[in-house]
């Protein structure tokens, strides 16, 4: 999971997320083709959602990590699971969906 707009505010986090996803898809395409030649199927799913989450260190002194908790995280995980190598899944937020043409 990648967080945009945390800890430093960014002007257009949805656009940054989509630009990164498009770049990652291009690189993943090369890896997918290489693994296919070896007889293995590799997928690349992307889910993009925008919203509020609780962010911070979770865990205890011996083991902790920076994480996000909230509905937007659950939505993103479900969208990612539905994504395919040739398709990104976006939430219905108008700010995110308006950027759909960038993903073509």
PDB file of C-alpha atoms in Angstrom:
ATOM      1  CA  UNK A   1       0.000   0.000   0.000  1.00  0.00           C
ATOM      2  CA  UNK A   2       1.209   3.465  -0.847  1.00  0.00           C
ATOM      3  CA  UNK A   3       0.029   6.591   0.952  1.00  0.00           C
ATOM      4  CA  UNK A   4      -0.089   9.911  -0.840  1.00  0.00           C
ATOM      5  CA  UNK A   5      -0.639  13.198   0.980  1.00  0.00           C
ATOM      6  CA  UNK A   6       0.989  11.898   4.186  1.00  0.00           C
ATOM      7  CA  UNK A   7       3.003  13.069   6.059  1.00  0.00           C
ATOM      8  CA  UNK A   8       3.512  16.013   3.707  1.00  0.00           C
ATOM      9  CA  UNK A   9       0.478  17.388   1.844  1.00  0.00           C
ATOM     10  CA  UNK A  10       0.619  17.002  -1.947  1.00  0.00           C
ATOM     11  CA  UNK A  11      -1.349  19.144  -4.396  1.00  0.00           C
ATOM     12  CA  UNK A  12      -3.082  16.317  -6.305  1.00  0.00           C
ATOM     13  CA  UNK A  13      -2.704  12.914  -4.622  1.00  0.00           C
ATOM     14  CA  UNK A  14      -5.154  11.103  -6.927  1.00  0.00           C
ATOM     15  CA  UNK A  15      -3.218  12.171 -10.031  1.00  0.00           C
ATOM     16  CA  UNK A  16       0.077  11.119  -8.438  1.00  0.00           C
ATOM     17  CA  UNK A  17      -1.363   7.708  -7.563  1.00  0.00           C
ATOM     18  CA  UNK A  18      -2.606   7.136 -11.108  1.00  0.00           C
ATOM     19  CA  UNK A  19       0.654   8.317 -12.679  1.00  0.00           C
ATOM     20  CA  UNK A  20       2.587   5.922 -10.449  1.00  0.00           C
ATOM     21  CA  UNK A  21       0.210   3.038 -11.207  1.00  0.00           C
ATOM     22  CA  UNK A  22       0.597   3.592 -14.967  1.00  0.00           C
ATOM     23  CA  UNK A  23       4.406   3.605 -14.656  1.00  0.00           C
ATOM     24  CA  UNK A  24       4.317   0.465 -12.509  1.00  0.00           C
ATOM     25  CA  UNK A  25       2.063  -1.284 -15.044  1.00  0.00           C
ATOM     26  CA  UNK A  26       4.608  -0.637 -17.797  1.00  0.00           C
ATOM     27  CA  UNK A  27       7.424  -2.158 -15.733  1.00  0.00           C
ATOM     28  CA  UNK A  28       5.251  -5.034 -14.538  1.00  0.00           C
ATOM     29  CA  UNK A  29       4.400  -5.844 -18.167  1.00  0.00           C
ATOM     30  CA  UNK A  30       8.047  -6.694 -18.816  1.00  0.00           C
ATOM     31  CA  UNK A  31       8.201  -8.937 -15.753  1.00  0.00           C
ATOM     32  CA  UNK A  32       4.913 -10.632 -16.603  1.00  0.00           C
ATOM     33  CA  UNK A  33       6.145 -11.439 -20.113  1.00  0.00           C
ATOM     34  CA  UNK A  34       9.435 -12.840 -18.776  1.00  0.00           C
ATOM     35  CA  UNK A  35       7.674 -15.076 -16.268  1.00  0.00           C
ATOM     36  CA  UNK A  36       5.153 -16.213 -18.891  1.00  0.00           C
ATOM     37  CA  UNK A  37       8.062 -17.459 -21.024  1.00  0.00           C
ATOM     38  CA  UNK A  38       9.068 -19.578 -18.024  1.00  0.00           C
ATOM     39  CA  UNK A  39       5.590 -21.051 -17.751  1.00  0.00           C
ATOM     40  CA  UNK A  40       4.405 -18.924 -14.826  1.00  0.00           C
ATOM     41  CA  UNK A  41       1.484 -16.552 -14.669  1.00  0.00           C
ATOM     42  CA  UNK A  42       2.037 -13.305 -12.820  1.00  0.00           C
ATOM     43  CA  UNK A  43      -0.629 -10.663 -12.286  1.00  0.00           C
ATOM     44  CA  UNK A  44      -0.590  -6.995 -11.384  1.00  0.00           C
ATOM     45  CA  UNK A  45      -3.703  -5.598  -9.708  1.00  0.00           C
ATOM     46  CA  UNK A  46      -4.172  -1.953  -8.783  1.00  0.00           C
ATOM     47  CA  UNK A  47      -6.890  -0.399  -6.671  1.00  0.00           C
ATOM     48  CA  UNK A  48      -7.039   3.347  -6.128  1.00  0.00           C
ATOM     49  CA  UNK A  49      -9.236   5.022  -3.532  1.00  0.00           C
ATOM     50  CA  UNK A  50      -9.150   8.383  -1.826  1.00  0.00           C
ATOM     51  CA  UNK A  51     -10.383   9.249   1.628  1.00  0.00           C
ATOM     52  CA  UNK A  52      -9.571   9.596   5.299  1.00  0.00           C
ATOM     53  CA  UNK A  53      -7.721   7.008   7.362  1.00  0.00           C
ATOM     54  CA  UNK A  54      -6.043   6.793  10.735  1.00  0.00           C
ATOM     55  CA  UNK A  55      -2.281   6.710  10.149  1.00  0.00           C
ATOM     56  CA  UNK A  56       0.575   6.005  12.507  1.00  0.00           C
ATOM     57  CA  UNK A  57       2.839   3.516  14.218  1.00  0.00           C
ATOM     58  CA  UNK A  58       1.055   0.293  15.095  1.00  0.00           C
ATOM     59  CA  UNK A  59       2.587  -2.464  17.179  1.00  0.00           C
ATOM     60  CA  UNK A  60       4.910  -2.606  20.148  1.00  0.00           C
ATOM     61  CA  UNK A  61       8.554  -1.783  20.885  1.00  0.00           C
ATOM     62  CA  UNK A  62      10.006  -4.991  19.397  1.00  0.00           C
ATOM     63  CA  UNK A  63       7.846  -4.919  16.278  1.00  0.00           C
ATOM     64  CA  UNK A  64       5.982  -1.976  14.857  1.00  0.00           C
ATOM     65  CA  UNK A  65       5.196  -0.474  11.510  1.00  0.00           C
ATOM     66  CA  UNK A  66       3.604   2.558   9.956  1.00  0.00           C
ATOM     67  CA  UNK A  67       0.105   1.657   8.804  1.00  0.00           C
ATOM     68  CA  UNK A  68      -3.279   2.983   7.827  1.00  0.00           C
ATOM     69  CA  UNK A  69      -6.614   1.842   9.199  1.00  0.00           C
ATOM     70  CA  UNK A  70     -10.029   2.822   7.906  1.00  0.00           C
ATOM     71  CA  UNK A  71     -12.738   2.241   5.361  1.00  0.00           C
ATOM     72  CA  UNK A  72     -10.676   3.681   2.518  1.00  0.00           C
ATOM     73  CA  UNK A  73      -8.011   1.014   3.151  1.00  0.00           C
ATOM     74  CA  UNK A  74     -10.593  -1.764   2.945  1.00  0.00           C
ATOM     75  CA  UNK A  75     -12.044  -0.314  -0.267  1.00  0.00           C
ATOM     76  CA  UNK A  76      -8.581  -0.049  -1.804  1.00  0.00           C
ATOM     77  CA  UNK A  77      -7.705  -3.651  -0.904  1.00  0.00           C
ATOM     78  CA  UNK A  78     -10.927  -4.921  -2.469  1.00  0.00           C
ATOM     79  CA  UNK A  79     -10.375  -2.864  -5.616  1.00  0.00           C
ATOM     80  CA  UNK A  80      -6.818  -4.180  -5.865  1.00  0.00           C
ATOM     81  CA  UNK A  81      -8.049  -7.766  -5.594  1.00  0.00           C
ATOM     82  CA  UNK A  82     -10.414  -7.121  -8.514  1.00  0.00           C
ATOM     83  CA  UNK A  83      -7.747  -5.429 -10.631  1.00  0.00           C
ATOM     84  CA  UNK A  84      -6.120  -7.255 -13.501  1.00  0.00           C
ATOM     85  CA  UNK A  85      -2.949  -6.589 -15.428  1.00  0.00           C
ATOM     86  CA  UNK A  86      -4.882  -4.767 -18.139  1.00  0.00           C
ATOM     87  CA  UNK A  87      -7.340  -3.013 -15.822  1.00  0.00           C
ATOM     88  CA  UNK A  88      -7.180  -0.653 -12.866  1.00  0.00           C
ATOM     89  CA  UNK A  89     -10.051  -0.442 -10.397  1.00  0.00           C
ATOM     90  CA  UNK A  90     -11.037   3.001  -9.166  1.00  0.00           C
ATOM     91  CA  UNK A  91     -13.387   4.045  -6.437  1.00  0.00           C
ATOM     92  CA  UNK A  92     -16.437   6.098  -7.423  1.00  0.00           C
ATOM     93  CA  UNK A  93     -15.000   9.352  -5.970  1.00  0.00           C
ATOM     94  CA  UNK A  94     -15.387  11.957  -8.766  1.00  0.00           C
ATOM     95  CA  UNK A  95     -11.827  13.278  -8.241  1.00  0.00           C
ATOM     96  CA  UNK A  96     -10.381   9.832  -8.857  1.00  0.00           C
ATOM     97  CA  UNK A  97     -12.720   8.788 -11.671  1.00  0.00           C
ATOM     98  CA  UNK A  98     -12.112  12.069 -13.532  1.00  0.00           C
ATOM     99  CA  UNK A  99      -8.541  10.899 -14.061  1.00  0.00           C
ATOM    100  CA  UNK A 100      -9.603   7.632 -15.730  1.00  0.00           C
ATOM    101  CA  UNK A 101      -8.469   8.737 -19.208  1.00  0.00           C
ATOM    102  CA  UNK A 102      -4.847   8.906 -17.939  1.00  0.00           C
ATOM    103  CA  UNK A 103      -4.945   5.153 -17.455  1.00  0.00           C
ATOM    104  CA  UNK A 104      -5.811   4.202 -21.039  1.00  0.00           C
TER     105      UNK A 104
END
